[in-house]
XYZ file of C-alpha atoms in Angstrom:
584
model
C 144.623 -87.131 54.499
C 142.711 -87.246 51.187
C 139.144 -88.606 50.808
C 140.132 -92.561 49.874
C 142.635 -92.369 52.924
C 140.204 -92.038 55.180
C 137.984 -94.544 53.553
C 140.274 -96.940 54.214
C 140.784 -95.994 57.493
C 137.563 -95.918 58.405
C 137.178 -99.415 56.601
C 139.983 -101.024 58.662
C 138.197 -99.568 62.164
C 134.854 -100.879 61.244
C 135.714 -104.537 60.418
C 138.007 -104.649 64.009
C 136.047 -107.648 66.092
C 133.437 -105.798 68.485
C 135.016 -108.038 71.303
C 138.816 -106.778 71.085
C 137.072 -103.598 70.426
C 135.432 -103.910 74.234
C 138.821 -105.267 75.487
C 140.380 -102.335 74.083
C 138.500 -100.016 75.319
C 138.275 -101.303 79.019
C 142.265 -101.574 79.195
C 142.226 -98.050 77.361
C 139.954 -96.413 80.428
C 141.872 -98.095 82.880
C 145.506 -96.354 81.354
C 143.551 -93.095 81.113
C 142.654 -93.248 85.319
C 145.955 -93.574 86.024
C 147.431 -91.169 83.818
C 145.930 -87.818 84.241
C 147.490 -84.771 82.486
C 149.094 -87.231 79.903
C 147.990 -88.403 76.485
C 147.128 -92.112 76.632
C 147.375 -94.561 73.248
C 146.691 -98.433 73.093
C 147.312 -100.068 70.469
C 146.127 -103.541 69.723
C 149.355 -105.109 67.324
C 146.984 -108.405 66.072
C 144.942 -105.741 64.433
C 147.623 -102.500 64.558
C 144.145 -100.666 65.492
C 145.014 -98.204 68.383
C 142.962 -95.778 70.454
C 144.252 -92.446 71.147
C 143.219 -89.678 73.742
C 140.231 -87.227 72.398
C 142.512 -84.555 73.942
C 145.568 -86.118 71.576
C 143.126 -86.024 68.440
C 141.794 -82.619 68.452
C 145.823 -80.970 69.448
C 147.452 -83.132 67.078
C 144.887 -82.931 64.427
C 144.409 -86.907 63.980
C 141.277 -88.177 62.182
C 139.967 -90.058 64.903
C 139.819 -91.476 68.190
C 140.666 -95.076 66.579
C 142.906 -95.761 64.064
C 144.438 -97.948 61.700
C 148.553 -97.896 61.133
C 147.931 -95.142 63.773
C 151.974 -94.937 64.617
C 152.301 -94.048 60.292
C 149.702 -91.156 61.411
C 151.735 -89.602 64.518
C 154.929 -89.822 62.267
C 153.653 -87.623 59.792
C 153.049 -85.284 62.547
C 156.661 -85.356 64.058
C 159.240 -83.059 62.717
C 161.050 -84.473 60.056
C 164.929 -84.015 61.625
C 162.591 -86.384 64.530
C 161.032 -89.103 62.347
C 163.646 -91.591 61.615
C 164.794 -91.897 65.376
C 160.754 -92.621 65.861
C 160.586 -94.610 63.250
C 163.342 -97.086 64.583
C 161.668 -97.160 67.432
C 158.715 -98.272 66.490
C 159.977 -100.946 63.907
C 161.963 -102.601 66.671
C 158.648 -102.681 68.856
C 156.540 -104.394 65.933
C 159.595 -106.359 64.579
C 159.836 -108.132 68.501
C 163.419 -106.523 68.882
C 162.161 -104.170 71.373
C 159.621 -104.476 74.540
C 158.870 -100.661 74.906
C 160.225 -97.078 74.227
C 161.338 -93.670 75.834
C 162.276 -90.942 73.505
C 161.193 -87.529 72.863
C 160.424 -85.065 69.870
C 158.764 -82.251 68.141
C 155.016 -82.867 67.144
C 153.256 -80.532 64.970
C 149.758 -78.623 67.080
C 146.477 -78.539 65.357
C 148.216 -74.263 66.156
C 150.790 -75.465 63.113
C 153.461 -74.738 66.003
C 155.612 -77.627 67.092
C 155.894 -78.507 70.666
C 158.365 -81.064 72.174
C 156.704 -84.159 73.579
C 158.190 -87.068 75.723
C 156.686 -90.520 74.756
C 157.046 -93.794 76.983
C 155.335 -96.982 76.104
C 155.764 -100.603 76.709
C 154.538 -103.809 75.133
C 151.894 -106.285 77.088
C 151.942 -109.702 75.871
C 149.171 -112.401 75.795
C 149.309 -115.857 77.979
C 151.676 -117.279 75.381
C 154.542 -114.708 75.610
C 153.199 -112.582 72.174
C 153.361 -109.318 71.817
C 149.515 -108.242 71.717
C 149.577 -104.706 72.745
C 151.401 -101.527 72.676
C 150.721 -99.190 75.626
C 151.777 -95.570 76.670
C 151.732 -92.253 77.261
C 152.933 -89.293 75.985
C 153.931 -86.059 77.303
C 153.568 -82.270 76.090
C 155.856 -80.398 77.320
C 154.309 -77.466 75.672
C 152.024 -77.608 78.371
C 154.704 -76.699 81.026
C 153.191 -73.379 80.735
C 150.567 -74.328 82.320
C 152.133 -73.938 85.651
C 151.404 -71.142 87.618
C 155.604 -69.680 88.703
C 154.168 -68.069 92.143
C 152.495 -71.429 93.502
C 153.476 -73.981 91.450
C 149.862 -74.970 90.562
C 148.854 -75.719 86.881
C 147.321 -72.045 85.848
C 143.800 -71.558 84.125
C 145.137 -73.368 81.278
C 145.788 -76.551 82.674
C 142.586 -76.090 84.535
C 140.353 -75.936 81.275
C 142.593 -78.653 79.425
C 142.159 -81.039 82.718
C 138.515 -80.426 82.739
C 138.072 -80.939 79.130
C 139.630 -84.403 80.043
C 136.762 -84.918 82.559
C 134.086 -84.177 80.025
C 135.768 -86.580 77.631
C 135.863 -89.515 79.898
C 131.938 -88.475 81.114
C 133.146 -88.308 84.368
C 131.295 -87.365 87.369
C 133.097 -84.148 89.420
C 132.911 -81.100 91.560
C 134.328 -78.022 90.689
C 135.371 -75.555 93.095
C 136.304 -71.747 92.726
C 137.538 -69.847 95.543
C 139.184 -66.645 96.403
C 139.869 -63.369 98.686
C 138.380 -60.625 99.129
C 140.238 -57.197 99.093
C 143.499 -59.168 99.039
C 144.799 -55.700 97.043
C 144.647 -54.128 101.097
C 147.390 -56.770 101.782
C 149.478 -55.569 98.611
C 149.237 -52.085 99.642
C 150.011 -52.027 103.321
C 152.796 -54.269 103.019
C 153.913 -54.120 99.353
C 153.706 -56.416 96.655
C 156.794 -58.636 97.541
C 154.692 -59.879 101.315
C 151.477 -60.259 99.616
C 152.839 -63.216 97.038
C 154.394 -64.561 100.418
C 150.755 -64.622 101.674
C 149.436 -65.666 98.112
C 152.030 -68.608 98.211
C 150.857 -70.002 101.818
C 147.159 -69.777 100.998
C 147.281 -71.277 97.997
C 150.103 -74.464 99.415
C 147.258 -74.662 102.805
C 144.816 -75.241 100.076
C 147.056 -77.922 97.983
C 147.893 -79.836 101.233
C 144.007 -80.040 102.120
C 142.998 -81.119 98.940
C 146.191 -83.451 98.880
C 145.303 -86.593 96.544
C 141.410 -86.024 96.937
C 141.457 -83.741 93.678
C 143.712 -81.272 90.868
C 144.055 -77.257 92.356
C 144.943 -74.878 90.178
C 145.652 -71.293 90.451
C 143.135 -69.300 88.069
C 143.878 -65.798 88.173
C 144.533 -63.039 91.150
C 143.730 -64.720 94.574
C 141.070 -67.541 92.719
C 141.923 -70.879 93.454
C 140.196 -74.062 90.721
C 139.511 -77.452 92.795
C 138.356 -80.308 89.984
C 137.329 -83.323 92.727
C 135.321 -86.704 92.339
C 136.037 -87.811 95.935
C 133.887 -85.928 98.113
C 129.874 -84.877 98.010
C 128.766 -81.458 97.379
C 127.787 -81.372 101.568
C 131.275 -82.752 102.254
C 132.882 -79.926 99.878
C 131.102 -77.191 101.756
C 131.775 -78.702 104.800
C 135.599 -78.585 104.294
C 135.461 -75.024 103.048
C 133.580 -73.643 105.861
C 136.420 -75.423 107.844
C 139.030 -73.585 105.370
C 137.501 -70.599 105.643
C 137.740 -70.498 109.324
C 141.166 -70.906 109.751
C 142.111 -68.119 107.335
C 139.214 -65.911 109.095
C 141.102 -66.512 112.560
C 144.375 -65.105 110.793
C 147.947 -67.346 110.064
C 151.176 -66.120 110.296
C 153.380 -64.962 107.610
C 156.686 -63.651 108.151
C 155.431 -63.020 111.979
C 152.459 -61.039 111.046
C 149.404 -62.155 112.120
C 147.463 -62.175 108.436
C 143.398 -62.416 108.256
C 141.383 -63.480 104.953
C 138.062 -63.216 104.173
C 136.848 -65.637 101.609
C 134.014 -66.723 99.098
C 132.958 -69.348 96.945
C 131.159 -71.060 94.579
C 130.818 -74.800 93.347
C 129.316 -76.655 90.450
C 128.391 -80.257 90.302
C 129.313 -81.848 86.918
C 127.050 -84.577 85.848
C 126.161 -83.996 82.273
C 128.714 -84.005 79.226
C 127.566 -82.666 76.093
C 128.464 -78.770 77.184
C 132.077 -76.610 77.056
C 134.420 -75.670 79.291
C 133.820 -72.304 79.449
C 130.133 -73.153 79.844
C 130.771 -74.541 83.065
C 133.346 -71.982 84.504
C 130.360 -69.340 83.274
C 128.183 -70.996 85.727
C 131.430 -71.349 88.196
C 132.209 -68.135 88.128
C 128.366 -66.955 88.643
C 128.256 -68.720 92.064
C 131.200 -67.198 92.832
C 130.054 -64.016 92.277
C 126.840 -64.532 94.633
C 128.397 -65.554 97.073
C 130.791 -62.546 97.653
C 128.145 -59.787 96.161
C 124.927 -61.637 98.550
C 125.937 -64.578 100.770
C 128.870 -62.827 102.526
C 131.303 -65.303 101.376
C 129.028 -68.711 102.003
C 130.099 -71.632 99.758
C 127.071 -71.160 96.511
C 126.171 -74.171 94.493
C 125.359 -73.522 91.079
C 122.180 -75.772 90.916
C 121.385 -77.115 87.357
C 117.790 -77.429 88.000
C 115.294 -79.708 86.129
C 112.513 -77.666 87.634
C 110.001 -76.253 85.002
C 111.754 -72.428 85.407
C 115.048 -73.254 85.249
C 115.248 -76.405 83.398
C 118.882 -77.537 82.460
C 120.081 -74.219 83.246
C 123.485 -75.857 82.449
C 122.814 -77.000 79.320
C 120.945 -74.195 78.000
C 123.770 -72.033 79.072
C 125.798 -74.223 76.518
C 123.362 -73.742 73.970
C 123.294 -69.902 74.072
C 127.184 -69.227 74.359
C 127.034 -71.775 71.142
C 124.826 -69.327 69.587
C 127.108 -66.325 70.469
C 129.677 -68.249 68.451
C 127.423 -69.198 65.512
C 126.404 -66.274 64.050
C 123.846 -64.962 66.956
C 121.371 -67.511 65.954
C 118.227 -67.332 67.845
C 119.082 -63.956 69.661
C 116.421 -61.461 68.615
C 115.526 -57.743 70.131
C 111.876 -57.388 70.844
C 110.993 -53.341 71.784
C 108.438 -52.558 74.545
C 107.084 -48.538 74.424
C 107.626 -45.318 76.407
C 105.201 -42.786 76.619
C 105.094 -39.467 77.528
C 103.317 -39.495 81.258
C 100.367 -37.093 79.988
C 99.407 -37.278 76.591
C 100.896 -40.593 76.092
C 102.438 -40.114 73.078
C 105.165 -42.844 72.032
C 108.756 -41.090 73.213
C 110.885 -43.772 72.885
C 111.374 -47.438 73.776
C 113.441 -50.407 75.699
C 115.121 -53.037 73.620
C 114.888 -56.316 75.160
C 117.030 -58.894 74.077
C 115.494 -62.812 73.657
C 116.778 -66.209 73.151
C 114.739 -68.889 71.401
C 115.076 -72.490 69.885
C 113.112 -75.361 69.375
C 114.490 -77.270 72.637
C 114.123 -74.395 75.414
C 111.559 -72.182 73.585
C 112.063 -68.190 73.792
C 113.998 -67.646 77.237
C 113.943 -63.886 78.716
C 117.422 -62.787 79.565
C 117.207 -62.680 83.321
C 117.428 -66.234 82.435
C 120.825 -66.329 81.264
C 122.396 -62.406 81.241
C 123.708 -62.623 84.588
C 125.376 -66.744 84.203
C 127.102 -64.761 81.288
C 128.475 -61.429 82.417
C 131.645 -62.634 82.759
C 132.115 -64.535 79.820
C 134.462 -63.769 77.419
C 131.964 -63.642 74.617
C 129.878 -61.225 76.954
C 131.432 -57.873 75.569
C 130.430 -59.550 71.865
C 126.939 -60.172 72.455
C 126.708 -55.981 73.811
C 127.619 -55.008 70.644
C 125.458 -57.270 68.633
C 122.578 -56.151 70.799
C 123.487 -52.279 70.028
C 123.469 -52.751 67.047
C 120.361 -54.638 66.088
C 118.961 -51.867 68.485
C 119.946 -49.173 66.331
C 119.520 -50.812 63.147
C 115.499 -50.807 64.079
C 115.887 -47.218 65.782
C 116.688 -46.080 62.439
C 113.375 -47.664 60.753
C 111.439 -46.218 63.950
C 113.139 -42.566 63.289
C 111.429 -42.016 60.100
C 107.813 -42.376 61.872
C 108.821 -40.650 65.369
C 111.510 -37.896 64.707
C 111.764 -37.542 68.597
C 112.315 -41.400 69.384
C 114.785 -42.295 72.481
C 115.953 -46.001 71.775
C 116.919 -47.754 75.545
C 119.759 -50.410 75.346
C 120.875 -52.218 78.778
C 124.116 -52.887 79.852
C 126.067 -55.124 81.827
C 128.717 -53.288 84.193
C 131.561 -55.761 82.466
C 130.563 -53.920 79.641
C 131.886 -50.572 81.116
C 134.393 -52.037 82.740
C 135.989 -52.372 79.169
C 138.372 -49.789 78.223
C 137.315 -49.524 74.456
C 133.839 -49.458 75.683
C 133.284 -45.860 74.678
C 134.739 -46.491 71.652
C 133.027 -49.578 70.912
C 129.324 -47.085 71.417
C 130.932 -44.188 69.047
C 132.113 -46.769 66.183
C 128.236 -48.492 66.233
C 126.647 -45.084 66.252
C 129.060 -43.888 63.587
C 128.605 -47.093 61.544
C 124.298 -47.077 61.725
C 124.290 -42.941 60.874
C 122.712 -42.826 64.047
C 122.282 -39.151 66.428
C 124.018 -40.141 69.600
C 121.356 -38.067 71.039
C 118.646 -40.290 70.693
C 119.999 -43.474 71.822
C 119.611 -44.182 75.869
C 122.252 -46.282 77.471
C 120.299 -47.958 80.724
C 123.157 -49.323 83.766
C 121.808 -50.855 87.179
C 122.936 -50.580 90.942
C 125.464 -53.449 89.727
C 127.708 -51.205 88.419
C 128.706 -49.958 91.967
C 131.113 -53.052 91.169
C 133.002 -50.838 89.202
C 135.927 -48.328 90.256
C 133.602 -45.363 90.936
C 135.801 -42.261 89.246
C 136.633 -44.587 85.736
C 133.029 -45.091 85.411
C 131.724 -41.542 85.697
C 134.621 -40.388 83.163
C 133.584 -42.959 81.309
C 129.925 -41.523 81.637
C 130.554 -37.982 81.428
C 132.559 -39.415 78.313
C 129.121 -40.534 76.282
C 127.388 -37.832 77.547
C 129.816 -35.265 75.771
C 128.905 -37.174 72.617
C 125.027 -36.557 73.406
C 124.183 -40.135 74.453
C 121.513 -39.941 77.412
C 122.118 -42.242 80.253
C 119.453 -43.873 83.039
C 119.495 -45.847 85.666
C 117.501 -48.816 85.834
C 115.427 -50.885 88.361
C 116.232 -47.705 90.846
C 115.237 -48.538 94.463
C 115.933 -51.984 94.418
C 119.559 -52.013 95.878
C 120.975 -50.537 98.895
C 123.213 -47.845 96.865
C 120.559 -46.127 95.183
C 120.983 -42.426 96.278
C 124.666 -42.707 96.474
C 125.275 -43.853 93.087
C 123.166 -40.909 91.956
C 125.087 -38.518 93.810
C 128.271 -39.693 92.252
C 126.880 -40.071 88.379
C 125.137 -38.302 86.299
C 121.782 -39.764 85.509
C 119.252 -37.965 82.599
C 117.011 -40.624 83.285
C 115.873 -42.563 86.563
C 113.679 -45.972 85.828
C 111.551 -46.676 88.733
C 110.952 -50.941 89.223
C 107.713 -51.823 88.691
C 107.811 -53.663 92.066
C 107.277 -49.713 93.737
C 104.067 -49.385 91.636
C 102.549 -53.265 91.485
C 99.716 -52.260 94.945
C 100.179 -48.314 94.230
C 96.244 -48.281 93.607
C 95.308 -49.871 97.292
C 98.755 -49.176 99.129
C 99.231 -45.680 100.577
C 103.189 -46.581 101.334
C 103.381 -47.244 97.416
C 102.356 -43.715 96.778
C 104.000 -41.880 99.631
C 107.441 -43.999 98.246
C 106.557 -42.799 94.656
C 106.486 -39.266 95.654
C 109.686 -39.823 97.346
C 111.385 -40.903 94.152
C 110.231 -38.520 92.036
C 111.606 -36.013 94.551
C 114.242 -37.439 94.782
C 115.081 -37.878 91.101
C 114.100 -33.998 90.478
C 116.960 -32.605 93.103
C 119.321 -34.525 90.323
C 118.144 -32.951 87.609
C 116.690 -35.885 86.629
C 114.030 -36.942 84.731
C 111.764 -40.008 85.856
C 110.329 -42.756 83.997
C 108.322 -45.434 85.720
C 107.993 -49.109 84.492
C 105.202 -51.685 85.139
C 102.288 -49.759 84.276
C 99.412 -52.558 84.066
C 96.066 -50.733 84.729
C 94.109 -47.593 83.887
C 94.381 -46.923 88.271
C 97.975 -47.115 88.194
C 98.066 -45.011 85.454
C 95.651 -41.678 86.906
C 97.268 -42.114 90.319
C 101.180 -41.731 88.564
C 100.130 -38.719 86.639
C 99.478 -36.758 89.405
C 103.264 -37.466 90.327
C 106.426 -35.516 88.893
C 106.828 -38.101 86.389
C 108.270 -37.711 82.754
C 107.431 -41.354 81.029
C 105.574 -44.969 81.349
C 106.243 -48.123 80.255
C 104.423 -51.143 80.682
C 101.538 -54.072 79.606
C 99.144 -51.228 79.834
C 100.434 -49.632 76.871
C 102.030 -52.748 74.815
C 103.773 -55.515 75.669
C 107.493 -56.012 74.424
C 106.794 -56.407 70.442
C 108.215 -57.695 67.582
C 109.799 -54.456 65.265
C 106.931 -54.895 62.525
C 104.448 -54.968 65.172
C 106.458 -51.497 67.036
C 105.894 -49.760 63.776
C 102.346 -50.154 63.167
C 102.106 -49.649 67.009
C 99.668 -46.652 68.314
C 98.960 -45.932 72.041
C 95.436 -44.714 71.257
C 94.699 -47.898 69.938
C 95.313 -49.944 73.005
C 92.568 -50.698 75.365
C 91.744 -52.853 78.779
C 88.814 -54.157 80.203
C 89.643 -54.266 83.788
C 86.094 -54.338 85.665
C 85.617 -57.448 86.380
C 87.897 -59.192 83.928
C 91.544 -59.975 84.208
C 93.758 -57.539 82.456
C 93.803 -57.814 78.930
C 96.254 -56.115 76.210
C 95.723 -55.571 72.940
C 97.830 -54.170 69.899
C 96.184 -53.177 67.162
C 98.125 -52.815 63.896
C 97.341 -48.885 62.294
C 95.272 -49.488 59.281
């Protein structure tokens, strides 16, 4: 539609009366309750102004929500062998010959594919017989494959698509995720064919309690979608626990007596202006918590307005938006290593920010976590690797023996191009894969044990060092190190935050470092804060510091003009204080 076109559309729209305008829209919401998964137009034939589904406009590729000679508009979408049965049709409805229509067709996507939709409508008159409005819905059957075949549930398609439709009409909802654990056990003792029996009846117990109180849809694996406005968040958990019960005291399937564990997770939607995939980010975080820490409890993912986590929601949205838009307002800030006794600069940890006017600068344990299983996840590694090597590069020239630390997520090895995707940014920034540190955490246990240490060994054949990060703060600590091979062990600063008054601190520290050396390991100890903390760890097997003592996480101009020497802090009898000084 050229420029002038939509002028006049737009003309047309903004001179319809603001009181059929109201009318229109009330009998418009009331259609669109009543017909869920369908496209709903109304069209008002005094004024031939109609308003379509949001969900119609953006698949269709119509200019608007309300329009003018709106049944001209869908015609030029239909295929042309399709348009003059249509176009009868409609001529007999707006000529009076005709009270309503059924008839199907091919309608071109916003894709440029054609899909075949089914269109009903009929015509509502005013108190003196006149035709005054043209009602109806239309179907896609394109959308047919958004049925699950196993369980006959709309798949993770419909799921997004009906929860777009939510957003749209601003409508309040819960949204439920649930699944099995180790359902695989099932598959394997009794093969493939019993375990979609057992699938089938878990998912049809779920249908039947949901029953007309909400949509379920299957999303992938043994994960089950619930979209409900009926019931309260306590009444939700209240009817899982119940759930959760009666698979936990076993059901029968095909006379065996079958036993599921399950978890999940729940978000309250009650705020509009975010994505889809925002809100199953934050869906399938609670998810996650509650099979990795609450041993399958039902987790609510709060959206806090507390000062910490204000609009956690929302802010999600904004980041993944980001992601999308070019990375805006992601930046790396680098924090120094040391050598334990000179304290020379060895290398440093690249720490990745967030920042706009709205939310200010938000640290990534903020966000990192919500987004780990995002799609865009794997995208924002490789940005952050990099930017990180980009600056390594610059910091090279000054330090010829700098180690540049970049953190993963465990999705991020769980990717099967991941190697790759670290050779082809290390081959692209000219960088010496010996110099660049990849740090992992106890999460990775997550993983399938053997394809992560190939995938280890794998980068360390290439020279790229590997550490493990936040060590002692899980319960799989030593066994993870006796299954991977570590250069590099990162002790959490919570081990080290009393060592100067605690004797357990100390005896724990000498422990670790132990510890680490029987690996071959070397041992690098974060959250150094005070000149104490600092004597007592050098007397300690320890390779490397990092922490506020030394510099805070800086800016890259502010890294390269960065000297240790030129740090100092008053401690007696003043809080800590940190200062950089830039070299002159």
């Amino acid at each position: 539609m050229d420029i002038r076109a939509l002028l006049a559309q737009q003309n047309k729209v903004d001179e319809y009366p603001a009181e059929r305008k109201r009318r229109l829209d009330e009998l418009f919401n009331a259609f669109s309750v009543v017909a869920e998964g369908t496209y709903v137009f109304l069209c008002d034939m005094y004024y031939d102004i109609s308003r379509w589904s949001k969900a119609a406009v953006d698949n269709f590729d119509l200019p608007s929500e309300y329009m003018f000679d709106a049944g001209r508009l869908w015609e030029n979408c239909i295929h042309s062998e399709d348009r003059s049965t249509y176009r009868a049709g409609i001529d007999d409805i707006f000529a009076g010959r005709s009270d309503g229509h059924d008839m199907q067709y091919r309608v071109l996507t916003s894709r440029n594919e054609y899909e075949v939709c089914t269109c009903r409508g009929v015509v509502l008159t005013d108190p003196d017989g006149k035709y005054e409005y043209f009602a109806g819905v239309i179907r896609n059957h394109g959308l047919q494959g958004h049925i699950d075949t196993l369980t006959g549930l709309r798949n993770q398609y419909g799921f997004f698509e009906d929860l777009q439709s939510v957003l749209n009409r601003h409508q309040e909802v819960n949204v439920t995720l649930i699944g099995v654990n180790k359902f695989s056990e099932i598959n394997e003792v009794y093969g493939y064919h019993f375990g979609n029996r057992v699938l089938q009846q878990y998912a049809r117990f779920i249908f039947e309690r949901v029953g007309n109180t909400g949509s379920v849809y299957r999303i992938d694996g043994t994960k089950i979608a619930v979209i409900s406005s009926n019931f309260s968040v306590k009444e939700i958990i209240k009817r899982y626990a119940l759930t959760r019960n009666h698979f936990r005291s076993g059901f029968k399937v095909d006379d065996r007596d079958i036993i599921l564990e399950m978890n999940g997770g729940l978000v309250p939607i009650n705020s509009f202006d975010i994505d889809v995939q925002t809100i199953f980010a934050c869906l399938n975080f609670a998810y996650s918590e509650s099979k990795v820490r609450r041993q399958g409890e039902m987790v609510e993912f709060y959206n806090d307005l507390n000062e910490k986590n204000r609009y956690r929601i929302e802010r999600l949205n904004r980041i993944r938006s980001s992601i999308l838009h070019g990375y805006t307002g992601f930046f790396l800030m680098y924090q120094p290593v040391v050598d334990a006794k000179d304290e020379k600069l060895i290398g440093s940890e690249a720490l990745l920010r967030w920042s706009n006017e709205e939310f200010g600068i938000v640290p990534p344990d903020h966000f990192i976590q919500l987004l780990e299983a995002d799609p865009l996840f794997p995208e924002l590694g490789k940005w952050i690797l990099k930017e990180a090597l980009s600056a390594a590069n610059h910091i090279l020239k000054r330090f010829p023996d700098f180690i540049m630390n970049v953190n993963l997520s465990y999705t991020q090895l769980e990717k099967p191009d991941f190697c790759d995707v670290v050779f082809s940014a290390l081959k692209e920034a000219d960088f010496p894969a010996g110099h660049l540190c990849l740090e992992i955490t106890e999460r990775c246990r997550l993983l399938d044990m053997e394809l992560l240490k190939n995938t280890l060994i794998s980068l360390k054949s290439r020279g790229v060092r590997i550490a493990l990060d936040d060590f002692g703060t899980g319960f799989s600590s030593i066994g993870i190190l006796k299954e991977l091979p570590f250069d590099i062990i990162k002790i959490d600063r919570s081990f080290v935050r009393k060592i100067e008054e605690d004797d357990m601190e100390r005896e724990l520290m000498r422990h670790f470092a132990s510890v680490a050396s029987t690996f071959g390991a070397k041992v690098c100890v974060e959250g150094i804060e005070t000149e104490g903390m600092r004597d007592i760890l050098q007397k300690y097997h320890v390779q490397s510091f990092q922490g506020y003592y030394y510099a805070k996480p800086l800016m890259l101009e502010d890294f390269l003009n960065w000297k240790a020497e030129e740090v100092f802090s008053v401690i007696s009898g003043w809080k800590l204080q940190h200062t950089v000084k830039k070299a002159v």
